Short mmCIF file of C-alpha atoms in Angstrom, two decimals:
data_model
loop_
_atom_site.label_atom_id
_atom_site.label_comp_id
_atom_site.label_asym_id
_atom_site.label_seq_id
_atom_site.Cartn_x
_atom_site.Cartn_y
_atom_site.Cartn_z
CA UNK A 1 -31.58 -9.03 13.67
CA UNK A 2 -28.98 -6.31 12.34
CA UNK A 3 -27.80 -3.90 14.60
CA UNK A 4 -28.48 -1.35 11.88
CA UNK A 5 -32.05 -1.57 12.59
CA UNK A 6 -32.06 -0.77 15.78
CA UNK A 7 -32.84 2.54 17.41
CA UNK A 8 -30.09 5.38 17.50
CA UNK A 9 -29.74 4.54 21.48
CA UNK A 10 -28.76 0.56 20.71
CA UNK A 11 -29.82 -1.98 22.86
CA UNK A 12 -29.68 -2.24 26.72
CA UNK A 13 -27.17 -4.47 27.58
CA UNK A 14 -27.11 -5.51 31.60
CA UNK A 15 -23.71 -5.68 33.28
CA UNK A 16 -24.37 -10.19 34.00
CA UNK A 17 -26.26 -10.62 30.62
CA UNK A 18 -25.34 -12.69 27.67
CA UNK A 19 -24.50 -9.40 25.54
CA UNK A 20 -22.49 -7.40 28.27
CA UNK A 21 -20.58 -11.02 28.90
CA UNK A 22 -19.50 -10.94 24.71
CA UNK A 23 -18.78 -7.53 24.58
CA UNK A 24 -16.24 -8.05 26.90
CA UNK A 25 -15.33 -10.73 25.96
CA UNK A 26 -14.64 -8.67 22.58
CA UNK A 27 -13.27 -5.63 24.13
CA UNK A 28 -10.96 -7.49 26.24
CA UNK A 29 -9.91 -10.05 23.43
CA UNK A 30 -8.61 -6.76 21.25
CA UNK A 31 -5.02 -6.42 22.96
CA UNK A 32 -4.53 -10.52 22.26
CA UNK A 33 -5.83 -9.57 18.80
CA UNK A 34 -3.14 -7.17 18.14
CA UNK A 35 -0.03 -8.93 19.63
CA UNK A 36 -1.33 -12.17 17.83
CA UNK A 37 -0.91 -9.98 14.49
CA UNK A 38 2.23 -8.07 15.25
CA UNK A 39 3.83 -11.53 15.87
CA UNK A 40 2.25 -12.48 13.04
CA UNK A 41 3.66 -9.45 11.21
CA UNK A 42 7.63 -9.67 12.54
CA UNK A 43 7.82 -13.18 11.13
CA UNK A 44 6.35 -12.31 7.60
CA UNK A 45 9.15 -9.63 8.17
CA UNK A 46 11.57 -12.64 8.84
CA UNK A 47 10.08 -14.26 5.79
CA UNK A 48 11.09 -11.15 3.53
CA UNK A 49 14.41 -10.77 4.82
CA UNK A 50 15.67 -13.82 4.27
CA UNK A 51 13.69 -14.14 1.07
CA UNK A 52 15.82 -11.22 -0.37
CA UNK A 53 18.65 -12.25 1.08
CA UNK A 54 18.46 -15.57 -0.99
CA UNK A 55 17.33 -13.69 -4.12
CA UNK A 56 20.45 -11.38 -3.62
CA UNK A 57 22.91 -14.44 -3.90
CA UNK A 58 21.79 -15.40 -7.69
CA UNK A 59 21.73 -11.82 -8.82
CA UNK A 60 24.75 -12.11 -11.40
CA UNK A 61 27.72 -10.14 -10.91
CA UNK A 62 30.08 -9.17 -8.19
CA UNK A 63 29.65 -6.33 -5.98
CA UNK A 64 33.32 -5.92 -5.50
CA UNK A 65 33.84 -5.75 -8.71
CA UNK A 66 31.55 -3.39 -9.31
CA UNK A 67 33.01 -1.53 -6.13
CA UNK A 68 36.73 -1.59 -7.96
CA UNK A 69 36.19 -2.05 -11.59
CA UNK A 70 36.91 -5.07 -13.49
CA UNK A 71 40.72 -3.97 -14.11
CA UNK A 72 41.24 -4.34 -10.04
CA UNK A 73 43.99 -6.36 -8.60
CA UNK A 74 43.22 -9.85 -6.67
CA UNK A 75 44.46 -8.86 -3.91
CA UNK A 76 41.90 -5.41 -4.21
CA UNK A 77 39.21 -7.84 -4.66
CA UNK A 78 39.68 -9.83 -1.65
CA UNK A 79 39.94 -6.92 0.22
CA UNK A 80 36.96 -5.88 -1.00
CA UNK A 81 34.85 -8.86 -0.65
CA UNK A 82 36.46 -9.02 3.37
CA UNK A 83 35.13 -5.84 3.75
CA UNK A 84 31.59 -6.82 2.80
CA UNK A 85 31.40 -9.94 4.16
CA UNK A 86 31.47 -11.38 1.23
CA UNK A 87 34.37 -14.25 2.07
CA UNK A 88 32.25 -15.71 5.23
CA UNK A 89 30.63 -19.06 5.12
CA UNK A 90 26.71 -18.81 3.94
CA UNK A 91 24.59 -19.26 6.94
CA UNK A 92 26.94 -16.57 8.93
CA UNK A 93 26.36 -14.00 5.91
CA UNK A 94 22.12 -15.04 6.43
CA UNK A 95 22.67 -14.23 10.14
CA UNK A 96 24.66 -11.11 9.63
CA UNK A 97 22.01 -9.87 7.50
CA UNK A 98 19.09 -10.60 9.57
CA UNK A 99 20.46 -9.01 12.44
CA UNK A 100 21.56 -5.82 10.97
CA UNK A 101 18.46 -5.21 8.94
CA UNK A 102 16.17 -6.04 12.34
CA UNK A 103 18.30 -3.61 14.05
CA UNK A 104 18.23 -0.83 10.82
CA UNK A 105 21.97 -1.32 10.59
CA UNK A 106 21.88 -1.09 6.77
CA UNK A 107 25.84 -0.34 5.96
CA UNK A 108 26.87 2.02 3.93
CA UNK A 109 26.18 2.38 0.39
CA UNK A 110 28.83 0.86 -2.23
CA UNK A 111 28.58 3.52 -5.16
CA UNK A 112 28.28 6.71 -3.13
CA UNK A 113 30.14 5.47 0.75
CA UNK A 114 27.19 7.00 2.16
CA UNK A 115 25.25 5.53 5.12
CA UNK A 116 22.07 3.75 3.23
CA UNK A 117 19.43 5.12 6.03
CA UNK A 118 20.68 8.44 4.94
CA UNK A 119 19.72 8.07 1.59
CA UNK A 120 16.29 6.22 2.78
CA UNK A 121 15.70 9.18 4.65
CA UNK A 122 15.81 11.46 1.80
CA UNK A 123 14.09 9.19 -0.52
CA UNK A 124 11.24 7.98 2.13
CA UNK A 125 9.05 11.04 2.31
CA UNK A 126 9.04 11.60 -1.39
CA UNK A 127 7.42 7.55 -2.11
CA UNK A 128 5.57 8.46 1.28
CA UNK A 129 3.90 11.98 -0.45
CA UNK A 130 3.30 9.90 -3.89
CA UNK A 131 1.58 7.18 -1.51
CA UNK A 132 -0.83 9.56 0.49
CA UNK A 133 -1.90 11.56 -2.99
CA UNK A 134 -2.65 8.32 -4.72
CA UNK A 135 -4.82 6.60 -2.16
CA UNK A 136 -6.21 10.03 -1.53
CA UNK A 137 -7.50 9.49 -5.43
CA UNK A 138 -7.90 6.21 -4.76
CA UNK A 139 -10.91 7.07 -2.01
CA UNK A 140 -12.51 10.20 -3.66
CA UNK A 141 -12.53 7.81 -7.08
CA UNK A 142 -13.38 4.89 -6.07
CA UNK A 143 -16.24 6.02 -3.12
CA UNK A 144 -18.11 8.04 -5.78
CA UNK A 145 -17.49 5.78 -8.75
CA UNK A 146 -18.37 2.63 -6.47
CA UNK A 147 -21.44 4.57 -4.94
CA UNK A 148 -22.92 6.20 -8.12
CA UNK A 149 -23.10 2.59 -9.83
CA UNK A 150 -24.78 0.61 -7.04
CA UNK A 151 -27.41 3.44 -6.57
CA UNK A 152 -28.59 2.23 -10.34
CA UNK A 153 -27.39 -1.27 -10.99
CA UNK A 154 -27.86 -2.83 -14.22
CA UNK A 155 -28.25 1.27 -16.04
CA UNK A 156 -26.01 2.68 -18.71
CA UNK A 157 -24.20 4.44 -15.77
CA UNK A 158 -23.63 1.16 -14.21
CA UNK A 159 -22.35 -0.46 -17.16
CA UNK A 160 -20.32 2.21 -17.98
CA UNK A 161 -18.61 2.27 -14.75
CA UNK A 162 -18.03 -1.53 -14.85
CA UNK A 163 -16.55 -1.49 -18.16
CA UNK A 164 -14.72 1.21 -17.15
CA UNK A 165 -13.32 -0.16 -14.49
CA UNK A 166 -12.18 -3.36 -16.68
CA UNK A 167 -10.49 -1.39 -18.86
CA UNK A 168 -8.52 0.46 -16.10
CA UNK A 169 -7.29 -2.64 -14.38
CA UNK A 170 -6.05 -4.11 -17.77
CA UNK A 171 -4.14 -1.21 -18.81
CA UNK A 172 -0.42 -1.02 -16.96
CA UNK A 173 -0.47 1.82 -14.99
CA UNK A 174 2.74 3.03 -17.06
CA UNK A 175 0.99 3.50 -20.02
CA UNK A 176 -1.65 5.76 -17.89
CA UNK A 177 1.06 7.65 -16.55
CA UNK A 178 2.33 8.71 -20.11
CA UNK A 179 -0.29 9.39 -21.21
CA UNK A 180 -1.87 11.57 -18.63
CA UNK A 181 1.79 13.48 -18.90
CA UNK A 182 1.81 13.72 -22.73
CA UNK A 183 -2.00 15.09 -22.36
CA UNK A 184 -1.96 17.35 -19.65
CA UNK A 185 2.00 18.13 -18.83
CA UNK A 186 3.29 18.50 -22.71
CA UNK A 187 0.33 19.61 -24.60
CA UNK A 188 -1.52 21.70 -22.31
CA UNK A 189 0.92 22.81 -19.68
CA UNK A 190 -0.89 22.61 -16.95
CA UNK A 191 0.82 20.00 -14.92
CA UNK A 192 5.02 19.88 -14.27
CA UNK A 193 6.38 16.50 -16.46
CA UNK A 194 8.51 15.84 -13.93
CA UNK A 195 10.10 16.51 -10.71
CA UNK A 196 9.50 16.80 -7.01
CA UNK A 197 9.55 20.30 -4.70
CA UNK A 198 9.40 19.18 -0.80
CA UNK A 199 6.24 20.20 1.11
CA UNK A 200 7.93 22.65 3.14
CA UNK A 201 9.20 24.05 0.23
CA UNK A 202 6.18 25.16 -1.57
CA UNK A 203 2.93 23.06 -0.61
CA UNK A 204 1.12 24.12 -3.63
CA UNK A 205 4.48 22.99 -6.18
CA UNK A 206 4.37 19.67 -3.89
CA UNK A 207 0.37 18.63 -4.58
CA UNK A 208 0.61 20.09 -8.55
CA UNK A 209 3.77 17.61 -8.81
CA UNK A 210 2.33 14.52 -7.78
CA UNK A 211 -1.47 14.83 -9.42
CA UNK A 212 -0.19 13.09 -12.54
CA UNK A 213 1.56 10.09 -10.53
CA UNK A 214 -0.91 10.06 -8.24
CA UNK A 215 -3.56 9.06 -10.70
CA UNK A 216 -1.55 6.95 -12.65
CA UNK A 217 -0.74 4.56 -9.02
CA UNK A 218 -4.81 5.66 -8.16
CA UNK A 219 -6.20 4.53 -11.42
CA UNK A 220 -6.08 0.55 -10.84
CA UNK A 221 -6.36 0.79 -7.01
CA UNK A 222 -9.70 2.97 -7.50
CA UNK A 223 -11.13 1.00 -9.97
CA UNK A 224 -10.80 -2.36 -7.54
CA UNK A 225 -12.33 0.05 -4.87
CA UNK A 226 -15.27 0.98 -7.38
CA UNK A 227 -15.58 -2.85 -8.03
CA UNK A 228 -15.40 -4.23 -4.59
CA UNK A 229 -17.90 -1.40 -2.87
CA UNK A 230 -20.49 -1.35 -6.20
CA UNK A 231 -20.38 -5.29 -5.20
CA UNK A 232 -20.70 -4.73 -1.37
CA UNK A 233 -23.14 -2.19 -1.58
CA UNK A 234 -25.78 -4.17 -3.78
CA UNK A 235 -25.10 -7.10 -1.52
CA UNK A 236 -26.42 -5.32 1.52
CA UNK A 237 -29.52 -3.91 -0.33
CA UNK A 238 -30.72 -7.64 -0.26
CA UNK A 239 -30.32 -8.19 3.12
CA UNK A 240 -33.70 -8.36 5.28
CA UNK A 241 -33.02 -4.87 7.61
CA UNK A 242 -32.68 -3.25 3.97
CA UNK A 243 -35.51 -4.62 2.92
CA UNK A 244 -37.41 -3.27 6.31
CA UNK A 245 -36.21 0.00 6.30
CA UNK A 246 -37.70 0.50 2.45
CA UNK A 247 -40.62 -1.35 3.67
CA UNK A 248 -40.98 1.83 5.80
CA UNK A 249 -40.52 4.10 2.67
CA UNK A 250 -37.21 5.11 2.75
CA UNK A 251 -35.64 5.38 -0.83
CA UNK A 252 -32.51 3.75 -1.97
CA UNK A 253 -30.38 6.61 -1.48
CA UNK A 254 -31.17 7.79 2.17
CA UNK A 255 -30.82 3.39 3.13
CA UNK A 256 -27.87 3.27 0.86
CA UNK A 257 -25.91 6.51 2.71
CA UNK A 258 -27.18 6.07 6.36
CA UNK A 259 -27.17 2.15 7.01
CA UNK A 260 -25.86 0.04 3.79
CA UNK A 261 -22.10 1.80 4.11
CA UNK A 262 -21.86 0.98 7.95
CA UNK A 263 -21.90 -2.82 6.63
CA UNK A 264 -19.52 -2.50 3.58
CA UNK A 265 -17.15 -0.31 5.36
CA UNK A 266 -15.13 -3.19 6.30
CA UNK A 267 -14.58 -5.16 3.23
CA UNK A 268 -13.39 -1.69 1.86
CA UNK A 269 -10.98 -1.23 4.33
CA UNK A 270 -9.69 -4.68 3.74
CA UNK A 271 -9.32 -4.13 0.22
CA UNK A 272 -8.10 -0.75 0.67
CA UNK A 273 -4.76 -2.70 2.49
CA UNK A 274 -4.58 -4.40 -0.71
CA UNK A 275 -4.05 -1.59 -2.35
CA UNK A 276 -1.65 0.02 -0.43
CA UNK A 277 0.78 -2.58 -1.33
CA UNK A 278 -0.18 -2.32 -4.65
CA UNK A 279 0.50 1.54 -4.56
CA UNK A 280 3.75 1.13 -2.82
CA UNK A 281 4.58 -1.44 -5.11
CA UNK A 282 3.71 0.42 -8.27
CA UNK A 283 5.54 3.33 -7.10
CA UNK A 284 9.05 1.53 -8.17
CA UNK A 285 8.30 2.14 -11.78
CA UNK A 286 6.03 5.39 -11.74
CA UNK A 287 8.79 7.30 -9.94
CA UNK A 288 11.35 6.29 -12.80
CA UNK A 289 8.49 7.94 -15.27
CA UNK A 290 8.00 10.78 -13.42
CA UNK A 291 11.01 11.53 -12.29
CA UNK A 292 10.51 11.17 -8.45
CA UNK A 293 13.57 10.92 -6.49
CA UNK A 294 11.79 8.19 -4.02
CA UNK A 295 12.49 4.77 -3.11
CA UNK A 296 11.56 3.09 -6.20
CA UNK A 297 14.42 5.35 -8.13
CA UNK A 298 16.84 4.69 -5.37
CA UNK A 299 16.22 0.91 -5.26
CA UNK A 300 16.33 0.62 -9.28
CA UNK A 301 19.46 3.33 -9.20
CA UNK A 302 20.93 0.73 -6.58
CA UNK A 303 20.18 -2.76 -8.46
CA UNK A 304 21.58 -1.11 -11.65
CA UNK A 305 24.56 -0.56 -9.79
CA UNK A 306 24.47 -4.17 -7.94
CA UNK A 307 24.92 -1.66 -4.53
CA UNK A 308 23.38 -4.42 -2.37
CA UNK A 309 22.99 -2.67 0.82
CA UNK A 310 20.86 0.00 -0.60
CA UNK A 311 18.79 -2.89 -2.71
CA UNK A 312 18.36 -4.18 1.07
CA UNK A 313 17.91 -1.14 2.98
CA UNK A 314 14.81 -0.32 0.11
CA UNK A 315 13.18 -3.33 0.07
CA UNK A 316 13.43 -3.57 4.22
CA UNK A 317 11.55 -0.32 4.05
CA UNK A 318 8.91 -1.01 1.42
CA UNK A 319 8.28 -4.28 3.68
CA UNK A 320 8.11 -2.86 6.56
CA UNK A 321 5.03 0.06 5.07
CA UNK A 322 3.41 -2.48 3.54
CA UNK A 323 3.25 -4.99 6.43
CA UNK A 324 2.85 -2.01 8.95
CA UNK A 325 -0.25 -0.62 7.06
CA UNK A 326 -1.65 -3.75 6.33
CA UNK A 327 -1.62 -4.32 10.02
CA UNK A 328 -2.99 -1.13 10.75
CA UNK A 329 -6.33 -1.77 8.45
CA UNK A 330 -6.48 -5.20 9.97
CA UNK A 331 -6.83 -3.78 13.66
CA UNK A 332 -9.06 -1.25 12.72
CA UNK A 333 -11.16 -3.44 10.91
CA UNK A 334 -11.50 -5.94 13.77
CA UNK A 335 -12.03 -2.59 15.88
CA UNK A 336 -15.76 -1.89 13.41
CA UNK A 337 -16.55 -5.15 12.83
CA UNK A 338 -16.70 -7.01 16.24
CA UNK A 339 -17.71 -10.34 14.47
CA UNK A 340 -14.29 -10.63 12.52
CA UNK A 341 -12.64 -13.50 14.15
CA UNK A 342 -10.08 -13.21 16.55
CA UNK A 343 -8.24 -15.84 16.27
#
C-alpha cells in the first residue's frame, strides 16, 4: 500500500515494531549514506584531475613559448620551462599537479602574472548568476510545460508540447541564444545584447542581463524536465492508490497536484542534477555569445592563450560545482525517497 493513501496523520509506528526498527534503520543509515558519496565524490574529483592533466600534455604548443615569444633565447626558454615545472620527470609533474589543485594552489596565471584564484574569483559569481537564472527557467518551464501535458495526454496540447520539446533538444542552444538576441535585444530593444552589471550594482541591470542567456542554457534543460515529469506524472496516474483516490471522485487535477507530484518529485530532482552539469557545461560557449565575463570566457580566453594554470584552475572549479551539486541532489533525494538504496 502507498504511503500516499494514507491519512494526513501516517501510520502508528511502535518504538520495537518492524516499521520503527526500518526507520531507523533509515535515519541512522543517512550519515554512512553521505560519507559513502563524498568519498565517492573526491575520487571522481581525482579522476578529473588527472584526466586534464593528461589531456593538457597533448595540447600542441609550448607554454613557454607562448610565455616569451617564439624569437626567445634557449637559455629564456629553459628558464621558463624551470619555472613551470615544465623540465621535471612526468609522474612528479602528475603529483605536483594533484596536490596543488586539491589544496587550491592554482599558480599564477602565464599571460596576465596574476594569481589564477583571483581571476576565478571574479569570474565565479558571474557563471554562478547565469547558472541560478537558467535553472530558475529551467523549473518555472519545465514544471508547467511538464504538468500542463500530463493533465491531457494524447491532446493537441500534449502533442504540441512533445514536439516541442523535440525540437528544443535538437536545436544547439547557440543558435537559440542568437536568435532570442537578434529578436528581442537588436530588433526590439528590450533586452541588453550583451554584458554583465554585478548584483550589487544594480539588481534590476543584473536579472534584465542574463534573461536572454538564461533561456538559451534553460531551453534544452527545461525541455528534458518537461519530458521526464510529463513521463513521471502519467506513470503514477496508473498506479493502484491513483486509481483509489479517483475511485473516490477526485478529478485528475486535485490527484495529480496533491499526491502524483510527491512520487515524481524524485526522478525530477535526479534529472534536475543532470542538468546542472549540462547548464554549467553549456555556459562555456553562451558566455562567449553573450558576452559574459564568467568562467567559460576565462577558460576559452586561457586555452587560446595555452595559459595552463588558468585552463586548470577553470576546469577544477567547473568540477568541483558540478560534482558538489550533483551530490547535493543525490542526498536530498535519498533524504524524500527513503527506498533509494543506500548502498
Amino acid at each position: 500500500m502507498d504511503i500516499s493513501s494514507m491519512g494526513r496523520s501516517g501510520p502508528r509506528v511502535a518504538g520495537g515494531g518492524m516499521a520503527g526498527a526500518a526507520l531507523r534503520r533509515v535515519g541512522g543509515g543517512m550519515a554512512g549514506v553521505a560519507l559513502r558519496r563524498v568519498g565517492s565524490a573526491i575520487l571522481t574529483l581525482l579522476v578529473v584531475v588527472i584526466v586534464v592533466f593528461l589531456l593538457q600534455q597533448l595540447v600542441p604548443g609550448d607554454p613557454a613559448v607562448a610565455v616569451a615569444g617564439k624569437d626567445a633565447s634557449a637559455e629564456l626558454l629553459a628558464q621558463i620551462r624551470h619555472q613551470l615545472g615544465l623540465d621535471q620527470p612526468f609522474f612528479l609533474q602528475l603529483v605536483d599537479y594533484v596536490w596543488h589543485a586539491f589544496t587550491f594552489d592554482l599558480g599564477t596565471s602565464i599571460q596576465d602574472s596574476r594569481p589564477v584564484t583571483e581571476m576565478l574569483a571574479e569570474a565565479l559569481p558571474v557563471s554562478l548568476s547565469l547558472a541560478v537564472v537558467a535553472m530558475g527557467f529551467t523549473l518555472v518551464i519545465g514544471v508547467v510545460l511538464g504538468t500542463l501535458a500530463a493533465l491531457r495526454p494524447g491532446s493537441w496540447l500534449d502533442r504540441t508540447l512533445v514536439g516541442g520539446s523535440a525540437v528544443a533538444l535538437a536545436v544547439p542552444p547557440f543558435v537559440i541564444g542568437l536568435l532570442l538576441q537578434n529578436v528581442f535585444a537588436v530588433k526590439l530593444g528590450w533586452l541588453p545584447v550583451i554584458g554583465y552589471t554585478a548584483f550589487a550594482d544594480n539588481p534590476v541591470q543584473w536579472f534584465t542581463g542574463l534573461i536572454l542567456p538564461g533561456l538559451t542554457l534553460a531551453s534544452l534543460s527545461s525541455a528534458e524536465v518537461a519530458r521526464q515529469l510529463r513521463g513521471n506524472l502519467i506513470d503514477t496516474r496508473e498506479q493502484d492508490f491513483i486509481r483509489t483516490l479517483r475511485a473516490k471522485g477526485l478529478t485528475w487535477p486535485n490527484v495529480l497536484f496533491k499526491h502524483a507530484f510527491r512520487n515524481a518529485a524524485a526522478p525530477m530532482l535526479t534529472v534536475l542534477g543532470i542538468q546542472l552539469g549540462q547548464v554549467i557545461g553549456g555556459a562555456v560557449i553562451i558566455e562567449q555569445v553573450f558576452g559574459l565575463p564568467g568562467l567559460g570566457q576565462t577558460g576559452v580566453t586561457a586555452i587560446l592563450a595555452k595559459d595552463y594554470p588558468v585552463v586548470r584552475g577553470v576546469v577544477l572549479v567547473c568540477a568541483v560545482l558540478v560534482i558538489a551539486l550533483n551530490l547535493l541532489v543525490d542526498l536530498i533525494n535519498v533524504k524524500l525517497n527513503p527506498r533509494t538504496d543506500l548502498r
